[in-house]
CSV table of C-alpha atoms in Angstrom, one decimal:
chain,number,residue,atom,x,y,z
A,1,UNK,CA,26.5,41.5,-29.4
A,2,UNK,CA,22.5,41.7,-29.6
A,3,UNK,CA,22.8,41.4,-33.5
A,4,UNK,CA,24.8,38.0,-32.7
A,5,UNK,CA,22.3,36.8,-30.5
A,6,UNK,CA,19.4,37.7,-32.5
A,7,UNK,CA,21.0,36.0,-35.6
A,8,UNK,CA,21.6,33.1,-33.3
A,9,UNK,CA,17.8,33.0,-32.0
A,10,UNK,CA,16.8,32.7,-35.8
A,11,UNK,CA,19.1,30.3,-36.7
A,12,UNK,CA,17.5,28.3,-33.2
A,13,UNK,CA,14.2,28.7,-34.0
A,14,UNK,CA,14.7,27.5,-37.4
A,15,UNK,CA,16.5,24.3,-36.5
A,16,UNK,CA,13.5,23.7,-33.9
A,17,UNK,CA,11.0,23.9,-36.7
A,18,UNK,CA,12.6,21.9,-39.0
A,19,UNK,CA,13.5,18.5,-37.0
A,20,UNK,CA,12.3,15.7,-37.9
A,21,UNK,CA,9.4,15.8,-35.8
A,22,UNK,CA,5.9,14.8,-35.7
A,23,UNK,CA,3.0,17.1,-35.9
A,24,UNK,CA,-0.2,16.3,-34.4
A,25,UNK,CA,-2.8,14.6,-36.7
A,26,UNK,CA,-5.3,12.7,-34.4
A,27,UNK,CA,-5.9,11.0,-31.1
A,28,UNK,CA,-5.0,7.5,-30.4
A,29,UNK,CA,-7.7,5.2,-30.3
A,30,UNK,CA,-8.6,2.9,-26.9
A,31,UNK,CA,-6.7,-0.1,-26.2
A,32,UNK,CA,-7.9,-2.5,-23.9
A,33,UNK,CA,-6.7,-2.1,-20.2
A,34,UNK,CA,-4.8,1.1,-21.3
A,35,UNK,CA,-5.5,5.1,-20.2
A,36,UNK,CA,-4.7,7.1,-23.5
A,37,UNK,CA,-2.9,10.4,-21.0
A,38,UNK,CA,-1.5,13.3,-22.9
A,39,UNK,CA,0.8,15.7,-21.5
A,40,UNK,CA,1.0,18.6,-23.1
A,41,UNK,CA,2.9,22.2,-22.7
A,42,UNK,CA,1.1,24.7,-25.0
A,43,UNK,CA,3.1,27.5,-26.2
A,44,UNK,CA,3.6,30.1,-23.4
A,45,UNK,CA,6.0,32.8,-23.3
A,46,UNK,CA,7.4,31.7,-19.3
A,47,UNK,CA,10.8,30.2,-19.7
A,48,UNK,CA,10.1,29.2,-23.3
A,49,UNK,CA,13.3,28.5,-24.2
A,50,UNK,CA,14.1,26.1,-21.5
A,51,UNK,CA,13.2,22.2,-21.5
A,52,UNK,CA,12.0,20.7,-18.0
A,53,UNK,CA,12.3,17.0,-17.2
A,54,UNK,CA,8.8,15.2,-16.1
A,55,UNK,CA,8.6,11.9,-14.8
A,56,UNK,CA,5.8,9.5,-14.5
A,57,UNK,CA,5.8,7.2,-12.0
A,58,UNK,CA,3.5,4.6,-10.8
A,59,UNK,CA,2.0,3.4,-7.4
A,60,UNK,CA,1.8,-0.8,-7.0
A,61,UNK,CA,-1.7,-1.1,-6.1
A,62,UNK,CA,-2.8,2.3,-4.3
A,63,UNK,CA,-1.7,5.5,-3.9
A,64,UNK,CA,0.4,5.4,-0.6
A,65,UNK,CA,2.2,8.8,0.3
A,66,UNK,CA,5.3,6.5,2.1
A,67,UNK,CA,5.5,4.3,-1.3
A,68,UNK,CA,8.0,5.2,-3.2
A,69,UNK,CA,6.6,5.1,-6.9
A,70,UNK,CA,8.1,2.7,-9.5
A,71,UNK,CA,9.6,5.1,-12.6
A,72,UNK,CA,7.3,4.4,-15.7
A,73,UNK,CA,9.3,7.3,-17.9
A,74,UNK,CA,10.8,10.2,-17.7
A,75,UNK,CA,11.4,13.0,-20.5
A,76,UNK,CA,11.9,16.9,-21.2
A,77,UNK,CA,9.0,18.6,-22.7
A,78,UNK,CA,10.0,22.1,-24.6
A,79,UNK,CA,6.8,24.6,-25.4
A,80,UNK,CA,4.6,23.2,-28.1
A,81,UNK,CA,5.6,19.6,-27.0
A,82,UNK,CA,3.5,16.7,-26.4
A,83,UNK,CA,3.4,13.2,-25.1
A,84,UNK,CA,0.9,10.2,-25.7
A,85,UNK,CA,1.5,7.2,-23.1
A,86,UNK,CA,-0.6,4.2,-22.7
A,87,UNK,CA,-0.6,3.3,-19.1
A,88,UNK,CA,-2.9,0.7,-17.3
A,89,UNK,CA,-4.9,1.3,-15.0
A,90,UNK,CA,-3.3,2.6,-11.1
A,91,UNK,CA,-2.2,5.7,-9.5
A,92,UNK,CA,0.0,7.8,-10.9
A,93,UNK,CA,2.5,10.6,-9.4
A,94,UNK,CA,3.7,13.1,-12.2
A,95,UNK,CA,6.5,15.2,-11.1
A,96,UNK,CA,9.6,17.1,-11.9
A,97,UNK,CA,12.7,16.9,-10.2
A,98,UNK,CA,13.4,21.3,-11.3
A,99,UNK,CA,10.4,21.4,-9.0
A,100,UNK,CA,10.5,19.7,-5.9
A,101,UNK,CA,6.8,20.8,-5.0
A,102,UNK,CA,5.5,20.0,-8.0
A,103,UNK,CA,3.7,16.5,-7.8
A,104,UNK,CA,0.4,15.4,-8.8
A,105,UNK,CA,-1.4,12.4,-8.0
A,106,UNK,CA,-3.6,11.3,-10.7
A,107,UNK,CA,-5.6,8.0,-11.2
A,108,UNK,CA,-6.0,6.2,-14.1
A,109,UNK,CA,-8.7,4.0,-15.0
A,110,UNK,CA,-7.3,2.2,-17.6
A,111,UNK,CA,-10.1,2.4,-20.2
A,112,UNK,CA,-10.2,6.3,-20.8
A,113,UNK,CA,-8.4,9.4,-21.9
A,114,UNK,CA,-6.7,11.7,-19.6
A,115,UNK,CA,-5.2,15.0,-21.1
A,116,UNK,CA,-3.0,17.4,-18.8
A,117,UNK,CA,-1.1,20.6,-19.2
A,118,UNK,CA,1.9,21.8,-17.6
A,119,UNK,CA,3.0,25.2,-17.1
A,120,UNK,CA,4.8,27.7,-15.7
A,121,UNK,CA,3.6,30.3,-13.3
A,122,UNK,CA,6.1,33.3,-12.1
A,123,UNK,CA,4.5,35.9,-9.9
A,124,UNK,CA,6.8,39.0,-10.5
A,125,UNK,CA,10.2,39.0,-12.0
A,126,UNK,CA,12.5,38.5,-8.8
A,127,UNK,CA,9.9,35.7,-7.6
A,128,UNK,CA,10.4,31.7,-7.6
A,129,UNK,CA,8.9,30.0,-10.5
A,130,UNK,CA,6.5,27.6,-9.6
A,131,UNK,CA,5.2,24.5,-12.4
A,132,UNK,CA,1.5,23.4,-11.9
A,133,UNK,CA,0.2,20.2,-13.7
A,134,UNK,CA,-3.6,20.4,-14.3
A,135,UNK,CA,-6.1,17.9,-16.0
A,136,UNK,CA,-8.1,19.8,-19.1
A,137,UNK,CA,-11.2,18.3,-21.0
A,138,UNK,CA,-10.6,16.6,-24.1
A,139,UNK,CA,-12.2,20.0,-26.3
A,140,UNK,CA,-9.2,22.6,-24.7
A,141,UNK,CA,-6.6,20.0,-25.4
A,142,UNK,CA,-7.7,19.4,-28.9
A,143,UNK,CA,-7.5,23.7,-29.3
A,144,UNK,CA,-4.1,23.3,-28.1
A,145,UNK,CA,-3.3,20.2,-30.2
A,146,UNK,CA,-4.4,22.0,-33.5
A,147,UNK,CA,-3.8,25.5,-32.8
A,148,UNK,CA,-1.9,26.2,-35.8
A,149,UNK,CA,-0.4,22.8,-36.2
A,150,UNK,CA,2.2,23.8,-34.3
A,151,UNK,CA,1.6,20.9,-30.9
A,152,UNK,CA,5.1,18.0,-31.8
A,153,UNK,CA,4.9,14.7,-30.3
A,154,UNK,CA,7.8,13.9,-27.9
A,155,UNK,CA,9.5,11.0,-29.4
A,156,UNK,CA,8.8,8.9,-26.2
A,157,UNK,CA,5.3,8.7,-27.3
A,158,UNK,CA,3.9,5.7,-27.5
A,159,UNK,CA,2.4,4.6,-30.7
């Protein structure tokens, strides 16, 4: 049985590499009254095989903890994944549903670039995993983004 499931973890990892996906080449450029955020998931071994669902919502005018936010997108990230949205200028919640305590409360300013990072966290083996969203500066997301060439853009990216 392990010689199966090895054969079929090739045979995976194979199909994963070969999709018809898109690699990173560069950042987007500004667009007036748009935020250029990037979520990323850089390659980590903690539940690496497993795709999460994020969503990005958005608050009306200001971040009110009794609003509930309007869905912008939602999506599952896999390790090496990223996603490019243009969003306008507001308060943002990302969250994932896996992960009830998950949320972050970001703001946008709708002229700059944002780049975040999600990941995993597991204390010990028999503890509860946690996910943790956490803004980076442009230079560690670019080392993620061209690592290798490995980083693949989520096809809900906008263009």
């Amino acid at each position: 049985h392990l010689f199966l499931v090895r054969i079929f973890l090739v045979f995976l990892f194979i199909f994963y590499n070969c999709s018809s996906s898109t690699k990173f080449k560069k950042l987007n450029r500004p667009t007036e009254n748009f935020s250029n955020f990037y979520l990323l998931r850089p390659f980590t071994p903690a539940l690496a095989l497993w795709k999460f669902e994020i969503q990005v919502s958005n608050y009306k005018d200001k971040f009110d903890s009794k609003e509930i936010p309007e869905l912008v997108k939602k999506f599952k990230m896999g390790v090496g994944d990223y996603i490019h949205l243009k969003l306008q200028k507001g308060y943002y919640k990302l969250s994932s549903p896996y992960f009830g305590d998950s949320d972050k409360i970001i703001f946008l300013d709708g002229k700059s670039e944002f780049f975040f990072h999600y990941y995993l966290f597991t204390g010990s083996y028999f503890s509860k995993t946690e996910l943790f969203f956490q803004e980076i500066k442009k230079e560690e997301a670019l080392e993620y983004l061209l690592e290798g060439n490995n980083m693949i853009k989520h096809e809900l990216s906008d263009h």
